[in-house]
Amino acid sequence: MGAAAEVTQRTPGSPGGRFGRWLERRIPAARSVTLDQRRIFIFPSLPGLFFLLLLLLILLTAINYQNNMAYAVAFLLATLFIIAILHTYANLAGLSLHAVSATSAFPGQQSEFTLRLERGRRASHFGLRLAWPGGSDTQVSLVDRDSAELALFVPVGTRGWHHPGRLLLESSYPLGLLRCWTWVDLDLRALVYPQPLASSVLPGGSSERPEGATVPVSGSDDFHGFREYRRGDSLRQVYWKGLARGLALQTKHYAAFADHSAWLDWEAFPGIPVEQRLSHLCYWALQYERGGEDYGLRLPGTEIAPARGEAQLARVLTALALFRIGEQRQ
Amino acid sequence: MEIQGAIDSAVAEVGTVLLGKEAQVRLALCCLLSRGHLLIEDLPGMGKTTLSHALAEVLGLSYKRVQFTSDLLPADILGVSVYDRTDASFSFHPGPIFTQVLLADEINRTTPRTQSALLEAMAEGQVTIEGETRPLPEPFFVIATQNPIDQSGTYPLPESQLDRFLMRLQLGYPDPQAERQMFLSKHSGQFRSGALRRCLSPQQLTGFRDAVTRVHVADSLLDYLQRLVAFTRQSREFAVGLSPRGALALLDCARTWAHMNGRAHVVPEDLQAVLAPVAGHRLIPSGDYAGDGQALVDLLQRSVDVIGR
Amino acid sequence: MSVPFGAASLIPRNALVWIILSQFALLLPHLGRLPVWVVLVYLLTAVWRLLVYQGRVSFPGRWVRIALIGAGFAAVFFSYGNLLGLEPTVALLLTAFALKLLELIRRKDAYVVIFLGYFICVTAFLFTQDLLLVLYSLFTLLLVTTALVALHRPGEHRFRVDTLRLPALMLAQAFPLMLVLFFLFPRIGPLWTVPVQSHAARTGVSDFMKPGDVSSLSQSDEVAFRVRFAGDIPPRSELYWRGLVFSVLDAGTWRSLRYHELPAAELRAPRLEPSGPELSYSVLMLPTQQNWLYSLRYARSPQSGVLATPDFRLYSPVEVEDQLRYSVNSWPETPLETELSDWRRRTELALPPASNPRSRELALGIRAESPTDAAFVDAVLAYFNRENFVYTLQPTLLSAPEPMDQFLFETRRGFCEHYAFAFTLMMRAAGVPARVVAGYQGGEINPLNRTVIVHQFDAHAWAEVWLEGRGWVRVDPTAAVSPERIELGLEQAVAGEGSFLANSPLSPLRYRGVNWVNMLRLRYDAWTYRWQSWVVGFNSDQQYRLLQDLFGTVRARTFVIIVLASGALVLLPVAWLLLGRHRRRPPDPAERLYLAFCARLARRGLTRGRGEGPRDFCRRVAGTDPALGQWAEEFTAGFEELAYASSGANDGARAQLKGLRRLLQQMPGRAAGASRLVRG
C-alpha cells in the first residue's frame, strides 16, 4: 500500500455538495465555535408559516368588517413576528460550543461525543436542540448556569478516524415561529477500532523472545497487598507499622506475576488481507485482555511492549485502528 | 498597622531559613490565610519541606509530614480503628492527617486511591473512617509537593483535582546571592523544629479572616475580573476557561493579598499578584497553543485591559 | 438539563396552565352573548384536562371526541337557529377552542389552540371596539403569547408567573411598529360580504311613536352620539337633534311617511337658500342599526353617503352598523318650506276620522278665540302651562280607545311624546299643518374636550307647525309644561320624582353630583371620543389627511420610504438592545477620567500597557520622568480612591471626581531644562 488514503467517513445527512463547500468556507472547522451572524441562519418554521396564514386571515377579517381593531391585532402580531426574528436569533447568538472528547468504538457501535455549550451575554438560552445527522439528538436549556456538557451518540463506520460531520444546533425559542440554526464542524473525530474477527490461529503465544517467565519477587515494584507472615519472608517486607498498631504480623506482598506474555504479531497471519489481519489481531488483543495476560503488539514499523490493563488495550487497539491510515488533521 | 507588621515579621522569619524566596513565601502565606491548600511543584532540594515546616512554625500550627509512596494506603494517612484487648473495644488511632499543617510530600507517587482519600478530606475538612465522621483540626492546611520532572511510576494528579488546591507555586532556584549566603549560614539547609519564632497569635489568625471579608471590592475591579475570566473562556489559546470557582478563588486571594498589604480595598495589582499561582494550574492550553501554563497566564495578563473602555 | 428530543415535543405543564388561563380570558368578553352551556363546556374541558394531567382520567377516545364535536354543532344550531350568522360562528369557534383542550397532547396541538386563541381575540372586536375591551384584549394577547413562549421552554413543570416577562417585553417592542403600520397601511373596501350581527338590538329612537316609547328610552344612559362644534357650542335649549319626522297618525301611533307613499314630485329634498349664522360640526354616531342620522335644522352634509330627505333630515342609505362619523353644516334660522304643496298640506293635516272627539273640540274652541294660527299655537301652549299638567317619567298608562282625550282631560301626566302627540293632534284638528319630530334634545357638554355628549335619555319628541310665511316652525309643548327639561335637561326636570335612571342604580351619570366621579366620567368620555374618532373610526380619508399633514403631498415613492424608514426607526433600537455589544453598566466616570490621564501621558511617550495596573504604571512614569512623578502619583492615588476604594456614587465621590478632573488639567508642562537634557 503506497500513498495512504485518508479513510474517513462522513455521516450521511450532513450538508454536502456545493452547500457543504460553501459552509466549509463560511464556518470552518474549529475546536470551539462562538456563534455570530456569519454562522446563524434563520427562516420561518412550519408553525411560523401557519402563523403567517393566520395573519392573512385576520387581515381579511379586518378588511371585510372594516374593523380597525382587527387591523391593529393583525399588525401587532405581524410586528411580533418581526421582533421574534431578533429574539430567536439572540437565543443562539453568543453561544459557544467546545469540543471536549470523543470515545473510541468498534464498527457498528456508537461513539460518544462530548461537547460543552457555554452561554453568551444572555442570561439564559432555552430549547437548544443539538443533533448529528444520523446520530442522536438532544435538547438542552442553559438557565442559571454558564455551561452544560452534553453527550451525543453517533454510529461509526469502518476502521480509522470517524468524522461525524457537521453538528446541527437549532432553536425556535421564544415563539416557535422561526427556526434559527447553524451547522458547525467541531473538528472532533472518533477512533474506530478494527472489527474483531475470531481466528483459529493463535498469533505468537510466548514465541521468539523468552519473555521473563519468572520475575524475582523482590525486584517488583508493584505493591499488591498484605498477606500473613510466612516463614522465610524477607524482614524488609514485614509491615512493621501494622505490628506496632497491634495487628498480626504481616508481610507486604508485591505483585510478581511471572505469567507468560504473548505477542500479537502481524507476521503470524501470512497471506491474509490487511483488514482481516487487523481484525484478527484486534480479536486476540481483546481475548488476552479478558484473560488477564500480558500481550504486546508487533506491526510493521510499530512495536508495543507487552503489558496489560486498559491503557495497554487502548494503545494496542489505537495502533491497529490507525495502521496505514493517513494522519491528516492531527 | 499591627497585622501588616505581623505578616512582615513572619515573612522575615521564614526568610531566615529559606533565603531569597520572599515573594513565594508571601504567596504561600496568602494561600494559607485564604484558607486554601497549597501545591508546590518543583524539583527536590529546592526547599519545599523547609518552606512548609517554617510556615507552620511562624503561624504556630501543629505540623506533620507524610512521604507519599506507591505503597501508602489511605489508612496510613487517615488512621485506623484497632481492637484493644484490654478494654475489649475498638479505639481509633488517628493518622498523620490530624494536624493543622500537613505536608504531603511527592503526592504524585502514591496511587489515585490514596490521593483521592486525601483530596476528599481536604475538600470536606473531615474524614470518615469505618462509617464514623471525624472533624479535622481547625485550621487545616495541606501543602502538597509534586516533582514535575521524574514522572516514571507516578500518578500525576488529574486536572480536575488540581482545582482543589487554591494555589500552585514553583520555588525555583535561589538567586546567586542568596545561594551564597546559604552556603555560609550555619543551618546549611537543616531545619530544626522550634527554631522559628511564632509571629501570629491564634486570635490574629481568626481576626485576619474576618478582616479579609471586609475588604472592599469595587465595581471597577469586578469588571476587570470578569474581563479576565471572559478572556479565558473566549480566547482560542485556552482549552478550558476559568471556572466560576476559579474566579472566586482569584477574588478571595486578591482580597487576602490586599489585606496583607494593609489595604482596605482591592486594586488590580492585587489581582495580578495572585493571578499566576491561582489561575496557572486551572488553565489548560488548547492543542494549538505552544506555550505552557505560565505563558498562558502572562498572555492573559497582557491581553486584558485593567481599565474598562 | 438535557432532554431527549421526543419528550421535547410534549407540552410543558407551565404552558398547559397558560393555555387554560388564556382560554378563560378569551371567553370573558363573549360571555354576555353566549348561551350558558358554552361556559359549562369550558369548565368541563378544563377540569377534564387537569384531571388528565393529574393522571386520574385519560384523554377521551376518538369517538368521544367526535361525539362532543357533533354535540357542539347541534347545541349551537339549537341555540341560534342557524350556523351562519356572526354569533353562531363565534360560538362554534369558542366551543371548538374549548374542546381542542381535550386533545392537547403534542406541540402541534398547542399551536392550533394558540393560533385559534389569537383569532378569537379578534372576533370580540366584531361586536364592539370599546376602549376598555381593547385594553383587555391586549392583556389576553399577552396571555396567549405567554402560552406560546412557555411551550418552548422544555422541562418547566411548574407554573411560573415570570414567564410573562419576555412576552410582555416583546409585545412592548412590537407596539411602536404596529402603530406605524396601523396608520400607514392602506385601507380598502370589503372584498366580499360577511355575516353580520343578527341579534343586535336596534337602539335609539324608532320610526314610530306611541305614548310611552320615549320615556322607556329615557331609562338608558348609553351614549347615542357625540358632537364636536367647529365654533362655539349653541345654548342647549337650541340643541334640537332632528332624527325623524312623524307625519302620519295611524291607530294611535305616529309614524313617518313611507317611501312609496310619497308622490314623485315630493321625492327630492328641496334645496333651500341658507340664511342666518352657520353652525359647523361633526357627529360621531354609535351604531344604531337604523338609517336615520341626527342633525340640527336646516342641515346639509358635504359628505358622500349622507343624504337629505324632503322633510329636511339626514339619512344614510345603509344602516349604521358601525360607528359613523359625518360632518354637517346647519343654518338654524333658515325658514323651512315657505310654500307648502297641496299634497303636503293634505298629508300634514290628516287625522283618523272621529278619534279623540273631546280633544278636537277643545282645539276648535281655542282656535275660534285666536285671531291667527300663531296666536292659536301660543294659546294651546298657554293652555298646557295653565292647566295642571305634570311632566313625568312615570306617566299613567293610557288605555282608553281615545288616548288623547284620556290624557288631556283625565290623567294629565305625561312625558314629551304625550305633549307632542296632543299638541300636534290639536293643531291638525284646527286646520294648522303640524307634525311630530323625534330625536334628541340637549346633551351634556364635556368641558375637557368641548364635545356635546348626547345620551339615550336625551331622547325627545316635539312638534313642528307650518305657519304662513314662516314655514315649519318648531314648537316644543314640553317646554310649556316643564321649562327645566329644555333649559337644564331631564335630570333636573324630574329631580323631584327621583326617577332619573331609576333602573340603573350604578350608572355613573346618577352620581354627577359627586364631583370626582363626574370628572372621572367626563375624562373617560373624552378618551372615548378620541378613541372612537381617531382609532376606531380611522379610515382612508383620515389616513390621507394625516399623511398630508405630516409629509406633504404623498406619492407612492414617498409612501414606501416612509413605511421603510419608520420600520427601521422602530426596529433598530430593539436590535441594538438585543444584539449590540454594549457594556453591562455605563462607563465609570473615574475610569473614563483615568483613560484621559493615560492619553495625556501617551502624548509624552509614556504608554500604559493593556495589562498594566495604575500603580505599576505610576511607578514606571515616576521612574522615567521624575518631573511628572509627583503629579502622576497624586492622580493615581485619587483615582484608586475613587475607582477601587469607594462604593457607588455619592456626594463625596462627586466632589472627588471634580478634584481629580482639576488635577488632570494641572499636568506639569515639559520642563525646559529637562527637555534640553533629553535632546542634549
Coordinates of C-alpha atoms in Angstrom, one line a residue, chain A residues 47 50-51 54 57-61 63-73 75-80 82-84 86-87 89-90 93 121-122 126-127 129 137-141 145 150 172-177, chain C residues 1-3 5 8 86 111 115 118-119 122 125-126 129 134 141 145 148-149 152-154 166 170-171 173-174 177-178 181-182 185 187-192 194-195 322 531 535-538 571 574-575 578-580:
Chain A
P47 CA -45.8 26.8 12.5
F50 CA -49.2 28.8 9.5
F51 CA -48.9 31.9 11.7
L54 CA -53.4 33.3 10.4
L57 CA -57.0 35.6 7.8
I58 CA -57.1 38.3 10.5
L59 CA -56.3 40.9 7.9
L60 CA -59.1 39.7 5.6
T61 CA -61.4 39.8 8.6
I63 CA -60.8 44.4 5.6
N64 CA -64.2 42.8 5.2
Y65 CA -65.6 44.0 8.5
Q66 CA -63.8 47.4 8.1
N67 CA -62.7 46.8 11.7
N68 CA -59.8 48.9 12.8
M69 CA -59.1 46.8 15.9
A70 CA -58.8 43.7 13.9
Y71 CA -56.3 45.6 11.7
A72 CA -54.4 46.5 14.9
V73 CA -54.2 42.9 16.1
F75 CA -50.3 44.4 12.7
L76 CA -49.3 43.7 16.3
L77 CA -48.9 40.0 15.5
A78 CA -47.1 40.8 12.3
T79 CA -44.7 43.0 14.2
L80 CA -44.4 40.4 16.9
I82 CA -40.6 40.5 13.1
I83 CA -39.5 41.1 16.7
A84 CA -39.3 37.4 17.2
L86 CA -34.4 39.2 16.7
H87 CA -35.3 37.3 19.8
Y89 CA -31.5 35.0 16.7
A90 CA -30.4 36.3 20.1
A93 CA -26.1 34.2 19.2
R121 CA -24.0 37.5 27.1
R122 CA -27.6 36.5 27.6
F126 CA -33.8 27.9 26.0
G127 CA -34.7 24.9 23.9
R129 CA -31.5 21.2 20.0
D137 CA -30.2 14.4 19.2
T138 CA -30.8 16.2 22.4
Q139 CA -32.4 19.3 23.7
V140 CA -30.9 21.5 26.3
S141 CA -31.6 24.8 28.0
R145 CA -25.7 28.2 34.7
L150 CA -23.7 17.1 26.7
S172 CA -37.0 28.2 17.7
Y173 CA -37.4 29.8 21.1
P174 CA -39.2 32.0 22.1
L175 CA -42.2 31.8 19.8
G176 CA -41.5 28.8 17.7
L177 CA -42.5 30.8 14.6
Chain C
M1 CA -31.0 19.6 31.8
S2 CA -30.8 17.7 28.6
V3 CA -33.9 16.1 27.3
F5 CA -35.9 15.3 21.7
A8 CA -39.4 17.9 24.0
L86 CA -71.7 36.1 13.3
Y111 CA -50.1 25.6 18.1
F115 CA -53.4 30.4 16.9
Y118 CA -55.4 34.8 18.5
F119 CA -58.3 34.7 16.1
V122 CA -60.1 39.4 17.0
F125 CA -63.8 43.3 18.2
L126 CA -66.5 42.4 15.6
Q129 CA -64.4 48.2 19.7
V134 CA -59.2 46.9 23.6
L141 CA -52.9 38.7 23.7
T145 CA -48.3 34.8 23.7
L148 CA -46.6 30.3 23.2
V149 CA -43.4 31.2 24.9
H152 CA -40.9 26.5 24.0
R153 CA -39.3 26.2 27.4
P154 CA -38.9 22.5 27.7
L166 CA -40.5 38.0 27.9
M170 CA -41.8 41.5 23.0
L171 CA -45.3 43.0 22.8
Q173 CA -41.2 46.2 21.4
A174 CA -43.8 45.3 18.8
L177 CA -44.2 49.4 14.7
M178 CA -47.8 48.2 15.0
L181 CA -48.5 50.0 10.2
F182 CA -51.9 50.9 11.6
F185 CA -51.5 50.6 5.9
R187 CA -57.4 50.9 3.9
I188 CA -59.5 49.2 1.2
G189 CA -63.2 48.4 1.0
P190 CA -64.6 45.0 1.9
L191 CA -63.7 42.2 -0.5
W192 CA -66.9 40.2 0.0
V194 CA -69.6 38.7 5.5
P195 CA -72.1 37.5 8.1
D322 CA -70.6 50.5 12.8
W531 CA -60.6 56.8 20.7
V535 CA -58.7 54.9 16.2
V536 CA -61.9 53.0 15.7
G537 CA -63.1 55.5 13.1
F538 CA -59.8 55.8 11.3
L571 CA -36.7 48.0 14.9
V574 CA -34.7 46.7 19.6
A575 CA -32.0 45.1 17.6
L578 CA -30.8 42.5 21.9
L579 CA -27.7 42.1 19.9
G580 CA -25.5 45.1 20.4

